[in-house]
Amino acid sequence: MNRFEEEFELLLKCKKPIIEVVTYEWQKLQTAVNAIAGANLTKWKRWNQSVGIVDTDGSIEPIKDPLALLRKYRDDQDSYYLILENFNLFMNNAEVINLLFEIVKMKKVKQKSLIIETSDVCLPSALAKEIAVLDMPLPDRDFIKKIAQSVIINTELATDRYAITEQLLNSVLGLTTTEVELAFLKAVQKYGRLDDSVIDYLISEKEHIIKKDGLLEYYHVSDGMDNIGGLKSLKNWLSLRGKAFTQTASEFGLDTPKGVLLLGLPGCGKSLTAKCIAKSWNYPLLRFDLGKVFGGVVGQSEANMRRALDVAKTIAPCVLWIDEIEKGLSGLGSSDRTDGGTASRVFGTLLTWMQEKKEPVFVVATANNIEQLPPELLRKGRFDEIFFVDLPSFEERKEIFRIHLAQKKRDPKGFDLDLLAEKTNGLTGAEIGSLIADSLFDAFSQGKDIDTDGIIAVRRKLTPISTVMSEKIAAIREWAKNRARIAGDEFTEEIQGTEQVVRLKTECYNPLLG
Ligand code: ATP
C-alpha cells in the first residue's frame, strides 16, 4: 500500500465527510475506493451529471441535478461512499457550497463520505479547512508492472517469452495509467512484443505525451562535462554531488542533493551545464517552461504546476532544468493585484516542493537577470548552492577554443590558442563558438581551411555582448559578490576585492578589440 492509499483509507475509516482527490486517474481512484469499501464492508457509488448515480451493480438513479444529488445524499440513511466525477464544475455555486457545508456538519454516525474527483484543487476558501485534499500519485513501477502483465495477457503474447525489466518500466514512468496502457498496446500492435526491444519506442511515446502538455520537454543530450570549457569549481562541486544519490551515500549521512541555481551572463554555459549534468549522471533531462504554467485557462496554473512536478517526481532520478527562471516569475510582485494571487500561490507551491522534496529530482535553474529574481528563491534550503557564471578567463577561453575546434574536427594543436585567447578577451563561450562557425564559412568560400588568422579576422568584426552590456555586467558581479560562488577556477570561492578580480574586471570592461 502506498502513502496515498494509506492516507485515503485512514480518512474514509475516520468517516471524513468530504475528501477531494486530485487526479487524472479515474480508474485508479475507483479501484482504490472499491478495495477500501470491500475491506470496510461498505458500498460505493459514483455520480456524474450526464448519467446520475451509478451503483456497482450497474443500477442507475437518474438524479442529474447536483443540488438534488447533494440533498439526497445528505438525507440518505444508508452507509456508502459516493464519488463525484468532475464536480469542480459546480464548486462556484453558492447553493452547492452551502449544501456541502451541511454535509460537513452532519454527525459522523454512518460510514459515509463524499469523494470529489478532480484534476485541479477546486475548494472555495470557505470550505478549504473542512475538506481533506489528497493528491493521487502517478503509477509507480509496481503498478506499471501490473499494467504490462495485463496487456501481455489481454493481447495473448506468450508470457514466458517476455521479461518485464526495470528499464521497460522506467521508460513509461511519468505517464498516467491510461497513457501507460495505450503506449504498451501501441508497442504490441506495432512490434508484436513488449520487451526491452520496444523501449526506444516507449520513450518516444512518453516524450510525445509529455511535450503535448507544453510544460515539460524531454531532452536528449550527447554532451558530457568534457564539453564545458572552464567552470572548474562548478564542475568539481557537481561531481561531488553526483555521487550523493546512492544508497551508500545516504547511509553515510549525505543529504540527497536538491539543486543548483546558475546565475550569469547569457552565452556563458549555464544551459550547457544543465544538459551536461544529465548526461554525466546518466539521468533523463526535463526542461520545465515555467512561463507556460501561467498561460491558458484561469485557475489552470496550480494544476499545471502540480502536474509538472508530479511528472518530475515520478520520473526521478532526473534533472529538472528551469531555464531563465526569472522570466517565469516576472510580475510576481504585482500578482495579488492582477490575478488574485494565483502567481504567488503557484510560486509558493514550487518553493515548498523544492524545500521539502525527498525524491532525487535535481533542479538546475538558470537566470540572466538577477533583478527579476524574487528574494524567497534565494533563501537557504531551496538550492544547495548558487553559482555565478562569469565571462570566461584567459585559460577558460583557451579551453573553449580547444573544445569547439575539436567539435569541428580540427586539431587544436594547429592553432595558436594563446593568441586566440588574448584576442577574445570579454567574449562569451557562445561568441567563441560562433567565431569558429563564421570562420568556417569564410574559409570554405575562399577554398582553404580555417586558421588562427582567419578566426582573428572574424573577431575584429564582432562587438561582444560584454561591451554592450558593461553596466549590467558590473551590476551582476556586484550583486554576486557576497551571494554566490564563482563557477570558474580563477579566484577564491567568493568574489572578493582581490587583485585577480580587479584584473578580470579591467579586462572585461576594456576588451582588446583585436
Ligand atoms: P542563455 O541564457 O543565453 O541560454 P547560457 O549561459 O545558458 O546563456 P549556453 O546556452 O549554455 O549559455 O551557451 C550557448 C552555447 O555557447 C553552448 O551551447 C556552447 O556551444 C557555447 N558555450 C558557452 N559557454 C561554454 C563553455 N564554457 N564551454 C564550451 N562551450 C560553451
PDB file of N, CA and C in Angstrom, residues 388-394 396-397 425-426 473-482 484-510:
ATOM      1  N   PHE A 388      27.799  31.794  -9.629  1.00  0.00           N
ATOM      2  CA  PHE A 388      27.847  32.896 -10.582  1.00  0.00           C
ATOM      3  C   PHE A 388      28.766  32.497 -11.739  1.00  0.00           C
ATOM      4  N   VAL A 389      28.212  32.499 -12.946  1.00  0.00           N
ATOM      5  CA  VAL A 389      28.989  32.111 -14.127  1.00  0.00           C
ATOM      6  C   VAL A 389      29.422  33.387 -14.846  1.00  0.00           C
ATOM      7  N   ASP A 390      30.711  33.677 -14.740  1.00  0.00           N
ATOM      8  CA  ASP A 390      31.236  34.927 -15.293  1.00  0.00           C
ATOM      9  C   ASP A 390      31.688  34.710 -16.738  1.00  0.00           C
ATOM     10  N   LEU A 391      32.145  35.793 -17.362  1.00  0.00           N
ATOM     11  CA  LEU A 391      32.780  35.660 -18.675  1.00  0.00           C
ATOM     12  C   LEU A 391      34.005  34.759 -18.527  1.00  0.00           C
ATOM     13  N   PRO A 392      34.337  33.986 -19.540  1.00  0.00           N
ATOM     14  CA  PRO A 392      35.475  33.067 -19.380  1.00  0.00           C
ATOM     15  C   PRO A 392      36.804  33.810 -19.246  1.00  0.00           C
ATOM     16  N   SER A 393      37.665  33.270 -18.401  1.00  0.00           N
ATOM     17  CA  SER A 393      39.005  33.845 -18.207  1.00  0.00           C
ATOM     18  C   SER A 393      39.902  33.417 -19.375  1.00  0.00           C
ATOM     19  N   PHE A 394      41.143  33.876 -19.339  1.00  0.00           N
ATOM     20  CA  PHE A 394      42.112  33.550 -20.396  1.00  0.00           C
ATOM     21  C   PHE A 394      42.209  32.023 -20.594  1.00  0.00           C
ATOM     22  N   GLU A 396      40.225  29.721 -19.574  1.00  0.00           N
ATOM     23  CA  GLU A 396      38.933  29.136 -19.951  1.00  0.00           C
ATOM     24  C   GLU A 396      38.656  29.337 -21.440  1.00  0.00           C
ATOM     25  N   ARG A 397      39.037  30.492 -21.935  1.00  0.00           N
ATOM     26  CA  ARG A 397      38.820  30.750 -23.369  1.00  0.00           C
ATOM     27  C   ARG A 397      39.642  29.780 -24.215  1.00  0.00           C
ATOM     28  N   ASN A 425      39.338  38.472 -25.408  1.00  0.00           N
ATOM     29  CA  ASN A 425      39.028  38.951 -24.070  1.00  0.00           C
ATOM     30  C   ASN A 425      37.626  39.548 -24.033  1.00  0.00           C
ATOM     31  N   GLY A 426      36.805  39.140 -23.061  1.00  0.00           N
ATOM     32  CA  GLY A 426      35.471  39.727 -22.945  1.00  0.00           C
ATOM     33  C   GLY A 426      34.419  39.004 -23.767  1.00  0.00           C
ATOM     34  N   ILE A 473      26.837  43.991 -16.505  1.00  0.00           N
ATOM     35  CA  ILE A 473      27.827  43.033 -16.011  1.00  0.00           C
ATOM     36  C   ILE A 473      28.375  43.506 -14.664  1.00  0.00           C
ATOM     37  N   ALA A 474      28.659  44.806 -14.596  1.00  0.00           N
ATOM     38  CA  ALA A 474      29.169  45.348 -13.326  1.00  0.00           C
ATOM     39  C   ALA A 474      28.148  45.112 -12.220  1.00  0.00           C
ATOM     40  N   ALA A 475      26.881  45.336 -12.535  1.00  0.00           N
ATOM     41  CA  ALA A 475      25.841  45.200 -11.514  1.00  0.00           C
ATOM     42  C   ALA A 475      25.705  43.746 -11.068  1.00  0.00           C
ATOM     43  N   ILE A 476      25.718  42.844 -12.014  1.00  0.00           N
ATOM     44  CA  ILE A 476      25.521  41.427 -11.660  1.00  0.00           C
ATOM     45  C   ILE A 476      26.711  40.905 -10.855  1.00  0.00           C
ATOM     46  N   ARG A 477      27.933  41.414 -11.186  1.00  0.00           N
ATOM     47  CA  ARG A 477      29.115  40.996 -10.413  1.00  0.00           C
ATOM     48  C   ARG A 477      29.037  41.538  -8.992  1.00  0.00           C
ATOM     49  N   GLU A 478      28.602  42.762  -8.885  1.00  0.00           N
ATOM     50  CA  GLU A 478      28.484  43.389  -7.572  1.00  0.00           C
ATOM     51  C   GLU A 478      27.489  42.591  -6.725  1.00  0.00           C
ATOM     52  N   TRP A 479      26.367  42.254  -7.360  1.00  0.00           N
ATOM     53  CA  TRP A 479      25.318  41.514  -6.668  1.00  0.00           C
ATOM     54  C   TRP A 479      25.844  40.156  -6.205  1.00  0.00           C
ATOM     55  N   ALA A 480      26.610  39.515  -7.100  1.00  0.00           N
ATOM     56  CA  ALA A 480      27.046  38.136  -6.825  1.00  0.00           C
ATOM     57  C   ALA A 480      28.126  38.058  -5.740  1.00  0.00           C
ATOM     58  N   LYS A 481      28.812  39.180  -5.512  1.00  0.00           N
ATOM     59  CA  LYS A 481      29.959  39.197  -4.597  1.00  0.00           C
ATOM     60  C   LYS A 481      29.762  38.374  -3.332  1.00  0.00           C
ATOM     61  N   ASN A 482      28.721  38.691  -2.582  1.00  0.00           N
ATOM     62  CA  ASN A 482      28.535  38.002  -1.304  1.00  0.00           C
ATOM     63  C   ASN A 482      27.402  37.004  -1.330  1.00  0.00           C
ATOM     64  N   ALA A 484      26.962  34.552  -4.104  1.00  0.00           N
ATOM     65  CA  ALA A 484      27.115  33.366  -4.947  1.00  0.00           C
ATOM     66  C   ALA A 484      28.562  32.903  -4.983  1.00  0.00           C
ATOM     67  N   ARG A 485      28.731  31.631  -5.336  1.00  0.00           N
ATOM     68  CA  ARG A 485      30.090  31.121  -5.536  1.00  0.00           C
ATOM     69  C   ARG A 485      30.487  31.305  -6.980  1.00  0.00           C
ATOM     70  N   ILE A 486      31.784  31.437  -7.193  1.00  0.00           N
ATOM     71  CA  ILE A 486      32.279  31.586  -8.557  1.00  0.00           C
ATOM     72  C   ILE A 486      32.321  30.219  -9.229  1.00  0.00           C
ATOM     73  N   ALA A 487      31.772  30.131 -10.438  1.00  0.00           N
ATOM     74  CA  ALA A 487      31.744  28.835 -11.127  1.00  0.00           C
ATOM     75  C   ALA A 487      33.105  28.489 -11.728  1.00  0.00           C
ATOM     76  N   GLY A 488      33.885  29.527 -12.068  1.00  0.00           N
ATOM     77  CA  GLY A 488      35.187  29.289 -12.679  1.00  0.00           C
ATOM     78  C   GLY A 488      36.245  28.974 -11.619  1.00  0.00           C
ATOM     79  N   ASP A 489      37.490  28.802 -12.048  1.00  0.00           N
ATOM     80  CA  ASP A 489      38.507  28.399 -11.084  1.00  0.00           C
ATOM     81  C   ASP A 489      39.558  29.467 -10.840  1.00  0.00           C
ATOM     82  N   GLU A 490      39.330  30.651 -11.409  1.00  0.00           N
ATOM     83  CA  GLU A 490      40.376  31.669 -11.360  1.00  0.00           C
ATOM     84  C   GLU A 490      40.620  32.225  -9.969  1.00  0.00           C
ATOM     85  N   PHE A 491      39.529  32.290  -9.216  1.00  0.00           N
ATOM     86  CA  PHE A 491      39.638  33.062  -7.982  1.00  0.00           C
ATOM     87  C   PHE A 491      39.269  32.250  -6.763  1.00  0.00           C
ATOM     88  N   THR A 492      39.377  32.905  -5.614  1.00  0.00           N
ATOM     89  CA  THR A 492      38.920  32.263  -4.394  1.00  0.00           C
ATOM     90  C   THR A 492      37.412  32.091  -4.493  1.00  0.00           C
ATOM     91  N   GLU A 493      36.847  31.330  -3.562  1.00  0.00           N
ATOM     92  CA  GLU A 493      35.433  30.946  -3.627  1.00  0.00           C
ATOM     93  C   GLU A 493      34.462  32.092  -3.923  1.00  0.00           C
ATOM     94  N   GLU A 494      34.618  33.187  -3.194  1.00  0.00           N
ATOM     95  CA  GLU A 494      33.691  34.283  -3.406  1.00  0.00           C
ATOM     96  C   GLU A 494      34.416  35.441  -4.082  1.00  0.00           C
ATOM     97  N   ILE A 495      33.658  36.263  -4.781  1.00  0.00           N
ATOM     98  CA  ILE A 495      34.329  37.394  -5.414  1.00  0.00           C
ATOM     99  C   ILE A 495      34.653  38.409  -4.328  1.00  0.00           C
ATOM    100  N   GLN A 496      35.919  38.463  -3.987  1.00  0.00           N
ATOM    101  CA  GLN A 496      36.352  39.486  -3.049  1.00  0.00           C
ATOM    102  C   GLN A 496      36.989  40.588  -3.884  1.00  0.00           C
ATOM    103  N   GLY A 497      37.419  41.625  -3.216  1.00  0.00           N
ATOM    104  CA  GLY A 497      38.071  42.682  -3.992  1.00  0.00           C
ATOM    105  C   GLY A 497      39.537  42.344  -4.251  1.00  0.00           C
ATOM    106  N   THR A 498      39.806  41.131  -4.674  1.00  0.00           N
ATOM    107  CA  THR A 498      41.204  40.724  -4.874  1.00  0.00           C
ATOM    108  C   THR A 498      41.762  41.333  -6.146  1.00  0.00           C
ATOM    109  N   GLU A 499      43.060  41.297  -6.234  1.00  0.00           N
ATOM    110  CA  GLU A 499      43.720  41.850  -7.417  1.00  0.00           C
ATOM    111  C   GLU A 499      43.283  41.113  -8.670  1.00  0.00           C
ATOM    112  N   GLN A 500      43.164  39.768  -8.489  1.00  0.00           N
ATOM    113  CA  GLN A 500      42.797  38.971  -9.653  1.00  0.00           C
ATOM    114  C   GLN A 500      41.457  39.409 -10.223  1.00  0.00           C
ATOM    115  N   VAL A 501      40.497  39.632  -9.290  1.00  0.00           N
ATOM    116  CA  VAL A 501      39.166  40.023  -9.734  1.00  0.00           C
ATOM    117  C   VAL A 501      39.233  41.365 -10.451  1.00  0.00           C
ATOM    118  N   VAL A 502      39.970  42.269  -9.838  1.00  0.00           N
ATOM    119  CA  VAL A 502      40.093  43.590 -10.445  1.00  0.00           C
ATOM    120  C   VAL A 502      40.682  43.442 -11.848  1.00  0.00           C
ATOM    121  N   ARG A 503      41.692  42.501 -11.938  1.00  0.00           N
ATOM    122  CA  ARG A 503      42.313  42.315 -13.244  1.00  0.00           C
ATOM    123  C   ARG A 503      41.263  41.833 -14.253  1.00  0.00           C
ATOM    124  N   LEU A 504      40.463  40.865 -13.828  1.00  0.00           N
ATOM    125  CA  LEU A 504      39.462  40.333 -14.755  1.00  0.00           C
ATOM    126  C   LEU A 504      38.455  41.413 -15.140  1.00  0.00           C
ATOM    127  N   LYS A 505      38.036  42.171 -14.121  1.00  0.00           N
ATOM    128  CA  LYS A 505      37.067  43.221 -14.406  1.00  0.00           C
ATOM    129  C   LYS A 505      37.667  44.215 -15.405  1.00  0.00           C
ATOM    130  N   THR A 506      38.939  44.590 -15.170  1.00  0.00           N
ATOM    131  CA  THR A 506      39.554  45.556 -16.064  1.00  0.00           C
ATOM    132  C   THR A 506      39.587  44.995 -17.479  1.00  0.00           C
ATOM    133  N   GLU A 507      39.973  43.701 -17.542  1.00  0.00           N
ATOM    134  CA  GLU A 507      39.994  43.032 -18.848  1.00  0.00           C
ATOM    135  C   GLU A 507      38.651  43.162 -19.558  1.00  0.00           C
ATOM    136  N   CYS A 508      37.602  42.900 -18.769  1.00  0.00           N
ATOM    137  CA  CYS A 508      36.305  42.796 -19.420  1.00  0.00           C
ATOM    138  C   CYS A 508      35.687  44.153 -19.752  1.00  0.00           C
ATOM    139  N   TYR A 509      35.999  45.134 -18.935  1.00  0.00           N
ATOM    140  CA  TYR A 509      35.406  46.434 -19.252  1.00  0.00           C
ATOM    141  C   TYR A 509      36.110  47.112 -20.427  1.00  0.00           C
ATOM    142  N   ASN A 510      37.379  46.745 -20.628  1.00  0.00           N
ATOM    143  CA  ASN A 510      38.119  47.343 -21.738  1.00  0.00           C
ATOM    144  C   ASN A 510      38.620  46.257 -22.685  1.00  0.00           C
TER     145      ASN A 510
END
